[in-house]
Amino acid sequence: MEGAIRILSRELEVFLVAPRLASISGRSGVNTTGLDANATRWKIQPYTHKGESRVMPSITEVTLRLVTVDEAPPCDDWHDVPVIVYSNGGYCSN
C-alpha cells in the first residue's frame, strides 16, 4: 500500500486515507481495489497461499477502511516507503 496509511495493530485495522480532492461519497478514482466501488470497509487475509484450505482458517483477518483525513486516527510515525501487511501464520520453515 502506498499513500497516507494509518495502522492500529492491536485492532488489526488499516486506514487508507483518501486524498482531499476525492470525496468518500463520490469515490471517483479512490477505490482501485477491484472491489465494490461503494465499499469503505473490507476484510483481507494477508497470506499468499489463499488456495490452501487447511491454512487459511489460521490466518487472522485485517480490516481495511477507506477514510477521510478527518476520520483517520492520528499519525505517530512517518515513513517514506510503502506499507506491507503480512501474516506470520501458515506454514513454518517454508
mmCIF file with all atom_site columns, C-alpha atoms in Angstrom:
data_model
loop_
_atom_site.group_PDB
_atom_site.id
_atom_site.type_symbol
_atom_site.label_atom_id
_atom_site.label_alt_id
_atom_site.label_comp_id
_atom_site.label_asym_id
_atom_site.label_entity_id
_atom_site.label_seq_id
_atom_site.pdbx_PDB_ins_code
_atom_site.Cartn_x
_atom_site.Cartn_y
_atom_site.Cartn_z
_atom_site.occupancy
_atom_site.B_iso_or_equiv
_atom_site.pdbx_formal_charge
_atom_site.auth_seq_id
_atom_site.auth_comp_id
_atom_site.auth_asym_id
_atom_site.auth_atom_id
_atom_site.pdbx_PDB_model_num
ATOM 1  C CA . MET A 1 1  ? 0.000   0.000   0.000  1.00 0.00 ? 1  MET A CA 1
ATOM 2  C CA . GLU A 1 2  ? 1.216   3.455   -0.753 1.00 0.00 ? 2  GLU A CA 1
ATOM 3  C CA . GLY A 1 3  ? -0.055  6.859   0.338  1.00 0.00 ? 3  GLY A CA 1
ATOM 4  C CA . ALA A 1 4  ? -1.410  8.089   3.650  1.00 0.00 ? 4  ALA A CA 1
ATOM 5  C CA . ILE A 1 5  ? -1.799  4.857   5.641  1.00 0.00 ? 5  ILE A CA 1
ATOM 6  C CA . ARG A 1 6  ? -2.514  4.523   9.361  1.00 0.00 ? 6  ARG A CA 1
ATOM 7  C CA . ILE A 1 7  ? -2.331  1.173   11.150 1.00 0.00 ? 7  ILE A CA 1
ATOM 8  C CA . LEU A 1 8  ? -3.809  0.288   14.529 1.00 0.00 ? 8  LEU A CA 1
ATOM 9  C CA . SER A 1 9  ? -2.049  -3.012  15.146 1.00 0.00 ? 9  SER A CA 1
ATOM 10 C CA . ARG A 1 10 ? -3.959  -4.002  18.286 1.00 0.00 ? 10 ARG A CA 1
ATOM 11 C CA . GLU A 1 11 ? -7.283  -3.626  16.475 1.00 0.00 ? 11 GLU A CA 1
ATOM 12 C CA . LEU A 1 12 ? -5.905  -5.152  13.236 1.00 0.00 ? 12 LEU A CA 1
ATOM 13 C CA . GLU A 1 13 ? -7.198  -2.142  11.285 1.00 0.00 ? 13 GLU A CA 1
ATOM 14 C CA . VAL A 1 14 ? -5.543  -0.356  8.380  1.00 0.00 ? 14 VAL A CA 1
ATOM 15 C CA . PHE A 1 15 ? -6.842  3.086   7.426  1.00 0.00 ? 15 PHE A CA 1
ATOM 16 C CA . LEU A 1 16 ? -6.384  4.179   3.813  1.00 0.00 ? 16 LEU A CA 1
ATOM 17 C CA . VAL A 1 17 ? -6.692  7.953   3.816  1.00 0.00 ? 17 VAL A CA 1
ATOM 18 C CA . ALA A 1 18 ? -8.438  9.287   0.717  1.00 0.00 ? 18 ALA A CA 1
ATOM 19 C CA . PRO A 1 19 ? -6.861  12.321  -0.934 1.00 0.00 ? 19 PRO A CA 1
ATOM 20 C CA . ARG A 1 20 ? -8.607  15.604  -0.142 1.00 0.00 ? 20 ARG A CA 1
ATOM 21 C CA . LEU A 1 21 ? -9.548  16.039  -3.799 1.00 0.00 ? 21 LEU A CA 1
ATOM 22 C CA . ALA A 1 22 ? -11.565 12.831  -3.837 1.00 0.00 ? 22 ALA A CA 1
ATOM 23 C CA . SER A 1 23 ? -14.612 12.698  -1.632 1.00 0.00 ? 23 SER A CA 1
ATOM 24 C CA . ILE A 1 24 ? -15.614 9.479   0.056  1.00 0.00 ? 24 ILE A CA 1
ATOM 25 C CA . SER A 1 25 ? -19.180 9.921   -1.161 1.00 0.00 ? 25 SER A CA 1
ATOM 26 C CA . GLY A 1 26 ? -18.090 10.211  -4.803 1.00 0.00 ? 26 GLY A CA 1
ATOM 27 C CA . ARG A 1 27 ? -15.138 7.814   -4.556 1.00 0.00 ? 27 ARG A CA 1
ATOM 28 C CA . SER A 1 28 ? -14.096 8.717   -8.065 1.00 0.00 ? 28 SER A CA 1
ATOM 29 C CA . GLY A 1 29 ? -10.713 7.111   -8.597 1.00 0.00 ? 29 GLY A CA 1
ATOM 30 C CA . VAL A 1 30 ? -10.173 6.389   -4.903 1.00 0.00 ? 30 VAL A CA 1
ATOM 31 C CA . ASN A 1 31 ? -11.088 2.714   -4.668 1.00 0.00 ? 31 ASN A CA 1
ATOM 32 C CA . THR A 1 32 ? -8.885  0.926   -7.196 1.00 0.00 ? 32 THR A CA 1
ATOM 33 C CA . THR A 1 33 ? -9.029  -2.415  -5.405 1.00 0.00 ? 33 THR A CA 1
ATOM 34 C CA . GLY A 1 34 ? -11.373 -4.118  -7.860 1.00 0.00 ? 34 GLY A CA 1
ATOM 35 C CA . LEU A 1 35 ? -13.930 -4.379  -5.037 1.00 0.00 ? 35 LEU A CA 1
ATOM 36 C CA . ASP A 1 36 ? -17.307 -2.685  -4.851 1.00 0.00 ? 36 ASP A CA 1
ATOM 37 C CA . ALA A 1 37 ? -16.708 0.991   -5.609 1.00 0.00 ? 37 ALA A CA 1
ATOM 38 C CA . ASN A 1 38 ? -19.048 1.913   -2.740 1.00 0.00 ? 38 ASN A CA 1
ATOM 39 C CA . ALA A 1 39 ? -17.113 -0.104  -0.160 1.00 0.00 ? 39 ALA A CA 1
ATOM 40 C CA . THR A 1 40 ? -15.459 1.887   2.609  1.00 0.00 ? 40 THR A CA 1
ATOM 41 C CA . ARG A 1 41 ? -14.580 -1.144  4.764  1.00 0.00 ? 41 ARG A CA 1
ATOM 42 C CA . TRP A 1 42 ? -13.491 -4.653  3.853  1.00 0.00 ? 42 TRP A CA 1
ATOM 43 C CA . LYS A 1 43 ? -11.510 -7.536  5.336  1.00 0.00 ? 43 LYS A CA 1
ATOM 44 C CA . ILE A 1 44 ? -8.496  -9.339  3.938  1.00 0.00 ? 44 ILE A CA 1
ATOM 45 C CA . GLN A 1 45 ? -6.378  -12.282 4.987  1.00 0.00 ? 45 GLN A CA 1
ATOM 46 C CA . PRO A 1 46 ? -2.798  -11.237 4.152  1.00 0.00 ? 46 PRO A CA 1
ATOM 47 C CA . TYR A 1 47 ? -1.401  -14.577 3.037  1.00 0.00 ? 47 TYR A CA 1
ATOM 48 C CA . THR A 1 48 ? -0.028  -15.703 -0.319 1.00 0.00 ? 48 THR A CA 1
ATOM 49 C CA . HIS A 1 49 ? -1.356  -19.292 -0.339 1.00 0.00 ? 49 HIS A CA 1
ATOM 50 C CA . LYS A 1 50 ? -5.078  -18.433 -0.426 1.00 0.00 ? 50 LYS A CA 1
ATOM 51 C CA . GLY A 1 51 ? -5.920  -21.792 -2.044 1.00 0.00 ? 51 GLY A CA 1
ATOM 52 C CA . GLU A 1 52 ? -4.639  -23.725 0.974  1.00 0.00 ? 52 GLU A CA 1
ATOM 53 C CA . SER A 1 53 ? -7.895  -24.588 2.756  1.00 0.00 ? 53 SER A CA 1
ATOM 54 C CA . ARG A 1 54 ? -6.027  -26.117 5.731  1.00 0.00 ? 54 ARG A CA 1
ATOM 55 C CA . VAL A 1 55 ? -4.020  -22.956 6.369  1.00 0.00 ? 55 VAL A CA 1
ATOM 56 C CA . MET A 1 56 ? -6.448  -20.098 5.684  1.00 0.00 ? 56 MET A CA 1
ATOM 57 C CA . PRO A 1 57 ? -8.566  -20.576 8.856  1.00 0.00 ? 57 PRO A CA 1
ATOM 58 C CA . SER A 1 58 ? -5.428  -19.828 10.924 1.00 0.00 ? 58 SER A CA 1
ATOM 59 C CA . ILE A 1 59 ? -4.736  -16.531 9.116  1.00 0.00 ? 59 ILE A CA 1
ATOM 60 C CA . THR A 1 60 ? -6.108  -13.552 11.036 1.00 0.00 ? 60 THR A CA 1
ATOM 61 C CA . GLU A 1 61 ? -8.280  -11.107 9.107  1.00 0.00 ? 61 GLU A CA 1
ATOM 62 C CA . VAL A 1 62 ? -7.238  -7.475  8.838  1.00 0.00 ? 62 VAL A CA 1
ATOM 63 C CA . THR A 1 63 ? -9.853  -4.757  8.344  1.00 0.00 ? 63 THR A CA 1
ATOM 64 C CA . LEU A 1 64 ? -9.143  -2.119  5.705  1.00 0.00 ? 64 LEU A CA 1
ATOM 65 C CA . ARG A 1 65 ? -11.046 1.159   5.918  1.00 0.00 ? 65 ARG A CA 1
ATOM 66 C CA . LEU A 1 66 ? -11.188 3.951   3.365  1.00 0.00 ? 66 LEU A CA 1
ATOM 67 C CA . VAL A 1 67 ? -11.494 7.180   5.372  1.00 0.00 ? 67 VAL A CA 1
ATOM 68 C CA . THR A 1 68 ? -11.159 10.929  5.031  1.00 0.00 ? 68 THR A CA 1
ATOM 69 C CA . VAL A 1 69 ? -8.299  12.821  6.673  1.00 0.00 ? 69 VAL A CA 1
ATOM 70 C CA . ASP A 1 70 ? -10.675 13.917  9.445  1.00 0.00 ? 70 ASP A CA 1
ATOM 71 C CA . GLU A 1 71 ? -11.768 10.316  10.168 1.00 0.00 ? 71 GLU A CA 1
ATOM 72 C CA . ALA A 1 72 ? -8.242  8.886   10.264 1.00 0.00 ? 72 ALA A CA 1
ATOM 73 C CA . PRO A 1 73 ? -6.554  8.239   13.609 1.00 0.00 ? 73 PRO A CA 1
ATOM 74 C CA . PRO A 1 74 ? -3.602  10.479  14.451 1.00 0.00 ? 74 PRO A CA 1
ATOM 75 C CA . CYS A 1 75 ? -0.246  9.584   12.944 1.00 0.00 ? 75 CYS A CA 1
ATOM 76 C CA . ASP A 1 76 ? 2.681   8.945   15.327 1.00 0.00 ? 76 ASP A CA 1
ATOM 77 C CA . ASP A 1 77 ? 5.371   7.853   12.847 1.00 0.00 ? 77 ASP A CA 1
ATOM 78 C CA . TRP A 1 78 ? 6.164   8.927   9.306  1.00 0.00 ? 78 TRP A CA 1
ATOM 79 C CA . HIS A 1 79 ? 7.885   6.743   6.713  1.00 0.00 ? 79 HIS A CA 1
ATOM 80 C CA . ASP A 1 80 ? 8.571   7.357   3.031  1.00 0.00 ? 80 ASP A CA 1
ATOM 81 C CA . VAL A 1 81 ? 8.305   3.713   1.935  1.00 0.00 ? 81 VAL A CA 1
ATOM 82 C CA . PRO A 1 82 ? 5.248   1.608   1.004  1.00 0.00 ? 82 PRO A CA 1
ATOM 83 C CA . VAL A 1 83 ? 3.452   -0.433  3.673  1.00 0.00 ? 83 VAL A CA 1
ATOM 84 C CA . ILE A 1 84 ? 3.484   -4.225  3.598  1.00 0.00 ? 84 ILE A CA 1
ATOM 85 C CA . VAL A 1 85 ? 0.958   -6.096  5.727  1.00 0.00 ? 85 VAL A CA 1
ATOM 86 C CA . TYR A 1 86 ? 1.520   -9.831  6.105  1.00 0.00 ? 86 TYR A CA 1
ATOM 87 C CA . SER A 1 87 ? 0.618   -12.707 8.359  1.00 0.00 ? 87 SER A CA 1
ATOM 88 C CA . ASN A 1 88 ? 3.059   -14.729 10.404 1.00 0.00 ? 88 ASN A CA 1
ATOM 89 C CA . GLY A 1 89 ? 0.638   -17.676 10.451 1.00 0.00 ? 89 GLY A CA 1
ATOM 90 C CA . GLY A 1 90 ? 0.503   -20.507 7.955  1.00 0.00 ? 90 GLY A CA 1
ATOM 91 C CA . TYR A 1 91 ? 3.349   -22.814 7.016  1.00 0.00 ? 91 TYR A CA 1
ATOM 92 C CA . CYS A 1 92 ? 6.590   -22.759 9.002  1.00 0.00 ? 92 CYS A CA 1
ATOM 93 C CA . SER A 1 93 ? 10.106  -23.441 7.703  1.00 0.00 ? 93 SER A CA 1
ATOM 94 C CA . ASN A 1 94 ? 8.897   -22.595 4.227  1.00 0.00 ? 94 ASN A CA 1
#
